[in-house]
Amino acid sequence: MVLRKIALSVAVMAALTSLSVQAQTTKTEKKHETLKARIDTLVDKAKADVKHAEKATAATVKKDAQKVKAGVKHAEKATAAKVKKDARKVKAGVKHAEAVGKKDLHAGEAKVVKAYDNVKQKVRNTYRKDKAKVKAWEKARKERRLCKKQCKANQK
């Protein structure tokens, strides 16, 4: 058992010495980055990502600004067109109302003229009837006078 321990310890020592010899030679050793170099590499990558993001953000902002400008222009054109359309509708409504008003006015005037003519005709008819009645009364009165005169003349 003691021999076994010694053999194992010799094997371990041999392994350790071979590793340390490998570490000392530069040709067989792989070059490992130090922690500082690794951090510098990550910082450089981050800087590149930030620059790329800034360029992309600037381009995105420009595109968004162009979209907003185009949207505003479109909205202005649409609003102007809508205002013109509404103005045309209002003008057409006003013209229609004027036409209807004129039509109603002419119809009202015609009704007034017709009513006036009817009243005038009624007055004429009434006047003629009354004139005929007056003539009939006057004739009857004259006849009564003549009749009275003749009756008096006959009685004398």
JSON list of C-alpha atoms in Angstrom, two decimals:
[
{"chain": "A", "resi": 1, "resn": "MET", "atom": "CA", "xyz": [0.00, 0.00, 0.00]},
{"chain": "A", "resi": 2, "resn": "VAL", "atom": "CA", "xyz": [2.85, 2.33, 0.76]},
{"chain": "A", "resi": 3, "resn": "LEU", "atom": "CA", "xyz": [4.35, 1.44, -2.58]},
{"chain": "A", "resi": 4, "resn": "ARG", "atom": "CA", "xyz": [1.11, 2.13, -4.25]},
{"chain": "A", "resi": 5, "resn": "LYS", "atom": "CA", "xyz": [0.94, 5.59, -2.65]},
{"chain": "A", "resi": 6, "resn": "ILE", "atom": "CA", "xyz": [4.46, 6.34, -3.71]},
{"chain": "A", "resi": 7, "resn": "ALA", "atom": "CA", "xyz": [3.74, 5.20, -7.27]},
{"chain": "A", "resi": 8, "resn": "LEU", "atom": "CA", "xyz": [0.68, 7.33, -7.46]},
{"chain": "A", "resi": 9, "resn": "SER", "atom": "CA", "xyz": [2.42, 10.35, -6.07]},
{"chain": "A", "resi": 10, "resn": "VAL", "atom": "CA", "xyz": [5.27, 9.86, -8.56]},
{"chain": "A", "resi": 11, "resn": "ALA", "atom": "CA", "xyz": [2.72, 9.64, -11.41]},
{"chain": "A", "resi": 12, "resn": "VAL", "atom": "CA", "xyz": [0.99, 12.80, -10.23]},
{"chain": "A", "resi": 13, "resn": "MET", "atom": "CA", "xyz": [4.32, 14.59, -9.94]},
{"chain": "A", "resi": 14, "resn": "ALA", "atom": "CA", "xyz": [5.25, 13.52, -13.44]},
{"chain": "A", "resi": 15, "resn": "ALA", "atom": "CA", "xyz": [1.96, 14.80, -14.78]},
{"chain": "A", "resi": 16, "resn": "LEU", "atom": "CA", "xyz": [2.34, 18.12, -13.04]},
{"chain": "A", "resi": 17, "resn": "THR", "atom": "CA", "xyz": [5.85, 18.59, -14.29]},
{"chain": "A", "resi": 18, "resn": "SER", "atom": "CA", "xyz": [4.83, 17.82, -17.84]},
{"chain": "A", "resi": 19, "resn": "LEU", "atom": "CA", "xyz": [2.06, 20.42, -17.61]},
{"chain": "A", "resi": 20, "resn": "SER", "atom": "CA", "xyz": [4.38, 23.03, -16.26]},
{"chain": "A", "resi": 21, "resn": "VAL", "atom": "CA", "xyz": [6.87, 22.28, -19.04]},
{"chain": "A", "resi": 22, "resn": "GLN", "atom": "CA", "xyz": [4.07, 22.72, -21.60]},
{"chain": "A", "resi": 23, "resn": "ALA", "atom": "CA", "xyz": [3.13, 25.99, -20.00]},
{"chain": "A", "resi": 24, "resn": "GLN", "atom": "CA", "xyz": [6.65, 27.29, -20.27]},
{"chain": "A", "resi": 25, "resn": "THR", "atom": "CA", "xyz": [7.06, 26.52, -23.96]},
{"chain": "A", "resi": 26, "resn": "THR", "atom": "CA", "xyz": [5.42, 29.09, -26.27]},
{"chain": "A", "resi": 27, "resn": "LYS", "atom": "CA", "xyz": [5.21, 26.95, -29.36]},
{"chain": "A", "resi": 28, "resn": "THR", "atom": "CA", "xyz": [2.80, 24.34, -28.08]},
{"chain": "A", "resi": 29, "resn": "GLU", "atom": "CA", "xyz": [0.74, 26.55, -25.85]},
{"chain": "A", "resi": 30, "resn": "LYS", "atom": "CA", "xyz": [-2.51, 28.00, -27.12]},
{"chain": "A", "resi": 31, "resn": "LYS", "atom": "CA", "xyz": [-2.77, 31.71, -26.65]},
{"chain": "A", "resi": 32, "resn": "HIS", "atom": "CA", "xyz": [-5.62, 32.56, -24.28]},
{"chain": "A", "resi": 33, "resn": "GLU", "atom": "CA", "xyz": [-7.10, 36.02, -24.03]},
{"chain": "A", "resi": 34, "resn": "THR", "atom": "CA", "xyz": [-6.66, 37.75, -20.76]},
{"chain": "A", "resi": 35, "resn": "LEU", "atom": "CA", "xyz": [-9.65, 39.10, -18.95]},
{"chain": "A", "resi": 36, "resn": "LYS", "atom": "CA", "xyz": [-8.74, 42.68, -19.94]},
{"chain": "A", "resi": 37, "resn": "ALA", "atom": "CA", "xyz": [-8.41, 41.71, -23.59]},
{"chain": "A", "resi": 38, "resn": "ARG", "atom": "CA", "xyz": [-11.73, 39.92, -23.47]},
{"chain": "A", "resi": 39, "resn": "ILE", "atom": "CA", "xyz": [-13.40, 43.02, -21.95]},
{"chain": "A", "resi": 40, "resn": "ASP", "atom": "CA", "xyz": [-11.79, 45.24, -24.60]},
{"chain": "A", "resi": 41, "resn": "THR", "atom": "CA", "xyz": [-13.11, 42.93, -27.32]},
{"chain": "A", "resi": 42, "resn": "LEU", "atom": "CA", "xyz": [-16.62, 43.08, -25.85]},
{"chain": "A", "resi": 43, "resn": "VAL", "atom": "CA", "xyz": [-16.40, 46.88, -25.56]},
{"chain": "A", "resi": 44, "resn": "ASP", "atom": "CA", "xyz": [-15.35, 47.15, -29.21]},
{"chain": "A", "resi": 45, "resn": "LYS", "atom": "CA", "xyz": [-18.26, 44.92, -30.25]},
{"chain": "A", "resi": 46, "resn": "ALA", "atom": "CA", "xyz": [-20.62, 47.02, -28.13]},
{"chain": "A", "resi": 47, "resn": "LYS", "atom": "CA", "xyz": [-19.29, 50.24, -29.74]},
{"chain": "A", "resi": 48, "resn": "ALA", "atom": "CA", "xyz": [-19.86, 48.79, -33.18]},
{"chain": "A", "resi": 49, "resn": "ASP", "atom": "CA", "xyz": [-23.37, 47.71, -32.19]},
{"chain": "A", "resi": 50, "resn": "VAL", "atom": "CA", "xyz": [-24.10, 51.19, -30.80]},
{"chain": "A", "resi": 51, "resn": "LYS", "atom": "CA", "xyz": [-22.84, 52.87, -34.00]},
{"chain": "A", "resi": 52, "resn": "HIS", "atom": "CA", "xyz": [-24.93, 50.49, -36.09]},
{"chain": "A", "resi": 53, "resn": "ALA", "atom": "CA", "xyz": [-27.93, 51.15, -33.88]},
{"chain": "A", "resi": 54, "resn": "GLU", "atom": "CA", "xyz": [-27.40, 54.91, -34.16]},
{"chain": "A", "resi": 55, "resn": "LYS", "atom": "CA", "xyz": [-27.21, 54.69, -37.95]},
{"chain": "A", "resi": 56, "resn": "ALA", "atom": "CA", "xyz": [-30.27, 52.44, -38.04]},
{"chain": "A", "resi": 57, "resn": "THR", "atom": "CA", "xyz": [-32.10, 54.73, -35.61]},
{"chain": "A", "resi": 58, "resn": "ALA", "atom": "CA", "xyz": [-31.22, 57.79, -37.67]},
{"chain": "A", "resi": 59, "resn": "ALA", "atom": "CA", "xyz": [-32.42, 56.06, -40.82]},
{"chain": "A", "resi": 60, "resn": "THR", "atom": "CA", "xyz": [-35.56, 54.87, -39.04]},
{"chain": "A", "resi": 61, "resn": "VAL", "atom": "CA", "xyz": [-36.19, 58.38, -37.71]},
{"chain": "A", "resi": 62, "resn": "LYS", "atom": "CA", "xyz": [-35.77, 59.81, -41.22]},
{"chain": "A", "resi": 63, "resn": "LYS", "atom": "CA", "xyz": [-38.13, 57.20, -42.64]},
{"chain": "A", "resi": 64, "resn": "ASP", "atom": "CA", "xyz": [-40.65, 57.85, -39.88]},
{"chain": "A", "resi": 65, "resn": "ALA", "atom": "CA", "xyz": [-40.36, 61.61, -40.44]},
{"chain": "A", "resi": 66, "resn": "GLN", "atom": "CA", "xyz": [-40.97, 61.12, -44.15]},
{"chain": "A", "resi": 67, "resn": "LYS", "atom": "CA", "xyz": [-43.96, 58.93, -43.39]},
{"chain": "A", "resi": 68, "resn": "VAL", "atom": "CA", "xyz": [-45.33, 61.56, -41.00]},
{"chain": "A", "resi": 69, "resn": "LYS", "atom": "CA", "xyz": [-44.79, 64.32, -43.57]},
{"chain": "A", "resi": 70, "resn": "ALA", "atom": "CA", "xyz": [-46.51, 62.25, -46.22]},
{"chain": "A", "resi": 71, "resn": "GLY", "atom": "CA", "xyz": [-49.35, 61.50, -43.80]},
{"chain": "A", "resi": 72, "resn": "VAL", "atom": "CA", "xyz": [-49.73, 65.18, -42.96]},
{"chain": "A", "resi": 73, "resn": "LYS", "atom": "CA", "xyz": [-49.76, 66.15, -46.64]},
{"chain": "A", "resi": 74, "resn": "HIS", "atom": "CA", "xyz": [-52.31, 63.45, -47.38]},
{"chain": "A", "resi": 75, "resn": "ALA", "atom": "CA", "xyz": [-54.44, 64.56, -44.44]},
{"chain": "A", "resi": 76, "resn": "GLU", "atom": "CA", "xyz": [-54.24, 68.17, -45.60]},
{"chain": "A", "resi": 77, "resn": "LYS", "atom": "CA", "xyz": [-55.25, 67.20, -49.13]},
{"chain": "A", "resi": 78, "resn": "ALA", "atom": "CA", "xyz": [-58.04, 64.99, -47.83]},
{"chain": "A", "resi": 79, "resn": "THR", "atom": "CA", "xyz": [-59.22, 67.73, -45.47]},
{"chain": "A", "resi": 80, "resn": "ALA", "atom": "CA", "xyz": [-59.09, 70.34, -48.22]},
{"chain": "A", "resi": 81, "resn": "ALA", "atom": "CA", "xyz": [-61.00, 68.04, -50.55]},
{"chain": "A", "resi": 82, "resn": "LYS", "atom": "CA", "xyz": [-63.56, 67.34, -47.84]},
{"chain": "A", "resi": 83, "resn": "VAL", "atom": "CA", "xyz": [-63.95, 71.06, -47.11]},
{"chain": "A", "resi": 84, "resn": "LYS", "atom": "CA", "xyz": [-64.44, 71.76, -50.83]},
{"chain": "A", "resi": 85, "resn": "LYS", "atom": "CA", "xyz": [-66.94, 68.93, -51.09]},
{"chain": "A", "resi": 86, "resn": "ASP", "atom": "CA", "xyz": [-68.83, 70.20, -48.04]},
{"chain": "A", "resi": 87, "resn": "ALA", "atom": "CA", "xyz": [-68.78, 73.72, -49.47]},
{"chain": "A", "resi": 88, "resn": "ARG", "atom": "CA", "xyz": [-70.23, 72.43, -52.74]},
{"chain": "A", "resi": 89, "resn": "LYS", "atom": "CA", "xyz": [-72.93, 70.59, -50.80]},
{"chain": "A", "resi": 90, "resn": "VAL", "atom": "CA", "xyz": [-73.77, 73.75, -48.85]},
{"chain": "A", "resi": 91, "resn": "LYS", "atom": "CA", "xyz": [-73.89, 75.83, -52.03]},
{"chain": "A", "resi": 92, "resn": "ALA", "atom": "CA", "xyz": [-76.11, 73.24, -53.69]},
{"chain": "A", "resi": 93, "resn": "GLY", "atom": "CA", "xyz": [-78.33, 73.22, -50.60]},
{"chain": "A", "resi": 94, "resn": "VAL", "atom": "CA", "xyz": [-78.56, 77.00, -50.66]},
{"chain": "A", "resi": 95, "resn": "LYS", "atom": "CA", "xyz": [-79.43, 77.00, -54.36]},
{"chain": "A", "resi": 96, "resn": "HIS", "atom": "CA", "xyz": [-82.03, 74.32, -53.78]},
{"chain": "A", "resi": 97, "resn": "ALA", "atom": "CA", "xyz": [-83.49, 76.28, -50.87]},
{"chain": "A", "resi": 98, "resn": "GLU", "atom": "CA", "xyz": [-83.55, 79.42, -52.99]},
{"chain": "A", "resi": 99, "resn": "ALA", "atom": "CA", "xyz": [-85.26, 77.57, -55.80]},
{"chain": "A", "resi": 100, "resn": "VAL", "atom": "CA", "xyz": [-87.79, 76.08, -53.40]},
{"chain": "A", "resi": 101, "resn": "GLY", "atom": "CA", "xyz": [-88.25, 79.50, -51.80]},
{"chain": "A", "resi": 102, "resn": "LYS", "atom": "CA", "xyz": [-88.77, 81.14, -55.18]},
{"chain": "A", "resi": 103, "resn": "LYS", "atom": "CA", "xyz": [-91.16, 78.39, -56.19]},
{"chain": "A", "resi": 104, "resn": "ASP", "atom": "CA", "xyz": [-93.08, 78.78, -52.94]},
{"chain": "A", "resi": 105, "resn": "LEU", "atom": "CA", "xyz": [-92.99, 82.55, -53.34]},
{"chain": "A", "resi": 106, "resn": "HIS", "atom": "CA", "xyz": [-94.39, 82.34, -56.86]},
{"chain": "A", "resi": 107, "resn": "ALA", "atom": "CA", "xyz": [-96.97, 79.81, -55.71]},
{"chain": "A", "resi": 108, "resn": "GLY", "atom": "CA", "xyz": [-97.89, 82.13, -52.84]},
{"chain": "A", "resi": 109, "resn": "GLU", "atom": "CA", "xyz": [-98.09, 85.10, -55.18]},
{"chain": "A", "resi": 110, "resn": "ALA", "atom": "CA", "xyz": [-100.29, 83.10, -57.53]},
{"chain": "A", "resi": 111, "resn": "LYS", "atom": "CA", "xyz": [-102.55, 82.13, -54.64]},
{"chain": "A", "resi": 112, "resn": "VAL", "atom": "CA", "xyz": [-102.79, 85.75, -53.51]},
{"chain": "A", "resi": 113, "resn": "VAL", "atom": "CA", "xyz": [-103.52, 86.95, -57.05]},
{"chain": "A", "resi": 114, "resn": "LYS", "atom": "CA", "xyz": [-106.13, 84.24, -57.52]},
{"chain": "A", "resi": 115, "resn": "ALA", "atom": "CA", "xyz": [-107.73, 85.04, -54.16]},
{"chain": "A", "resi": 116, "resn": "TYR", "atom": "CA", "xyz": [-107.72, 88.74, -55.06]},
{"chain": "A", "resi": 117, "resn": "ASP", "atom": "CA", "xyz": [-109.32, 88.03, -58.41]},
{"chain": "A", "resi": 118, "resn": "ASN", "atom": "CA", "xyz": [-111.96, 85.85, -56.73]},
{"chain": "A", "resi": 119, "resn": "VAL", "atom": "CA", "xyz": [-112.75, 88.56, -54.18]},
{"chain": "A", "resi": 120, "resn": "LYS", "atom": "CA", "xyz": [-112.84, 91.19, -56.94]},
{"chain": "A", "resi": 121, "resn": "GLN", "atom": "CA", "xyz": [-115.24, 89.06, -58.96]},
{"chain": "A", "resi": 122, "resn": "LYS", "atom": "CA", "xyz": [-117.43, 88.49, -55.89]},
{"chain": "A", "resi": 123, "resn": "VAL", "atom": "CA", "xyz": [-117.50, 92.22, -55.24]},
{"chain": "A", "resi": 124, "resn": "ARG", "atom": "CA", "xyz": [-118.45, 92.87, -58.89]},
{"chain": "A", "resi": 125, "resn": "ASN", "atom": "CA", "xyz": [-121.15, 90.23, -58.77]},
{"chain": "A", "resi": 126, "resn": "THR", "atom": "CA", "xyz": [-122.47, 91.59, -55.49]},
{"chain": "A", "resi": 127, "resn": "TYR", "atom": "CA", "xyz": [-122.39, 95.13, -56.88]},
{"chain": "A", "resi": 128, "resn": "ARG", "atom": "CA", "xyz": [-124.30, 94.05, -60.00]},
{"chain": "A", "resi": 129, "resn": "LYS", "atom": "CA", "xyz": [-126.84, 92.16, -57.90]},
{"chain": "A", "resi": 130, "resn": "ASP", "atom": "CA", "xyz": [-127.22, 95.10, -55.56]},
{"chain": "A", "resi": 131, "resn": "LYS", "atom": "CA", "xyz": [-127.44, 97.46, -58.52]},
{"chain": "A", "resi": 132, "resn": "ALA", "atom": "CA", "xyz": [-130.14, 95.26, -60.03]},
{"chain": "A", "resi": 133, "resn": "LYS", "atom": "CA", "xyz": [-131.96, 95.22, -56.68]},
{"chain": "A", "resi": 134, "resn": "VAL", "atom": "CA", "xyz": [-131.73, 98.99, -56.44]},
{"chain": "A", "resi": 135, "resn": "LYS", "atom": "CA", "xyz": [-133.08, 99.35, -59.97]},
{"chain": "A", "resi": 136, "resn": "ALA", "atom": "CA", "xyz": [-135.84, 96.90, -59.13]},
{"chain": "A", "resi": 137, "resn": "TRP", "atom": "CA", "xyz": [-136.69, 98.88, -55.99]},
{"chain": "A", "resi": 138, "resn": "GLU", "atom": "CA", "xyz": [-136.62, 102.15, -57.86]},
{"chain": "A", "resi": 139, "resn": "LYS", "atom": "CA", "xyz": [-138.83, 100.67, -60.56]},
{"chain": "A", "resi": 140, "resn": "ALA", "atom": "CA", "xyz": [-141.17, 99.26, -57.94]},
{"chain": "A", "resi": 141, "resn": "ARG", "atom": "CA", "xyz": [-141.19, 102.61, -56.17]},
{"chain": "A", "resi": 142, "resn": "LYS", "atom": "CA", "xyz": [-141.99, 104.45, -59.37]},
{"chain": "A", "resi": 143, "resn": "GLU", "atom": "CA", "xyz": [-144.73, 101.97, -60.11]},
{"chain": "A", "resi": 144, "resn": "ARG", "atom": "CA", "xyz": [-146.15, 102.44, -56.65]},
{"chain": "A", "resi": 145, "resn": "ARG", "atom": "CA", "xyz": [-146.07, 106.21, -57.11]},
{"chain": "A", "resi": 146, "resn": "LEU", "atom": "CA", "xyz": [-147.75, 105.93, -60.46]},
{"chain": "A", "resi": 147, "resn": "CYS", "atom": "CA", "xyz": [-150.20, 103.52, -58.98]},
{"chain": "A", "resi": 148, "resn": "LYS", "atom": "CA", "xyz": [-150.97, 105.90, -56.13]},
{"chain": "A", "resi": 149, "resn": "LYS", "atom": "CA", "xyz": [-151.34, 108.83, -58.53]},
{"chain": "A", "resi": 150, "resn": "GLN", "atom": "CA", "xyz": [-153.64, 106.83, -60.73]},
{"chain": "A", "resi": 151, "resn": "CYS", "atom": "CA", "xyz": [-155.61, 105.65, -57.74]},
{"chain": "A", "resi": 152, "resn": "LYS", "atom": "CA", "xyz": [-156.01, 109.25, -56.55]},
{"chain": "A", "resi": 153, "resn": "ALA", "atom": "CA", "xyz": [-156.92, 110.39, -60.03]},
{"chain": "A", "resi": 154, "resn": "ASN", "atom": "CA", "xyz": [-159.45, 107.60, -60.28]},
{"chain": "A", "resi": 155, "resn": "GLN", "atom": "CA", "xyz": [-160.94, 108.49, -56.94]},
{"chain": "A", "resi": 156, "resn": "LYS", "atom": "CA", "xyz": [-161.47, 112.11, -57.80]}
]
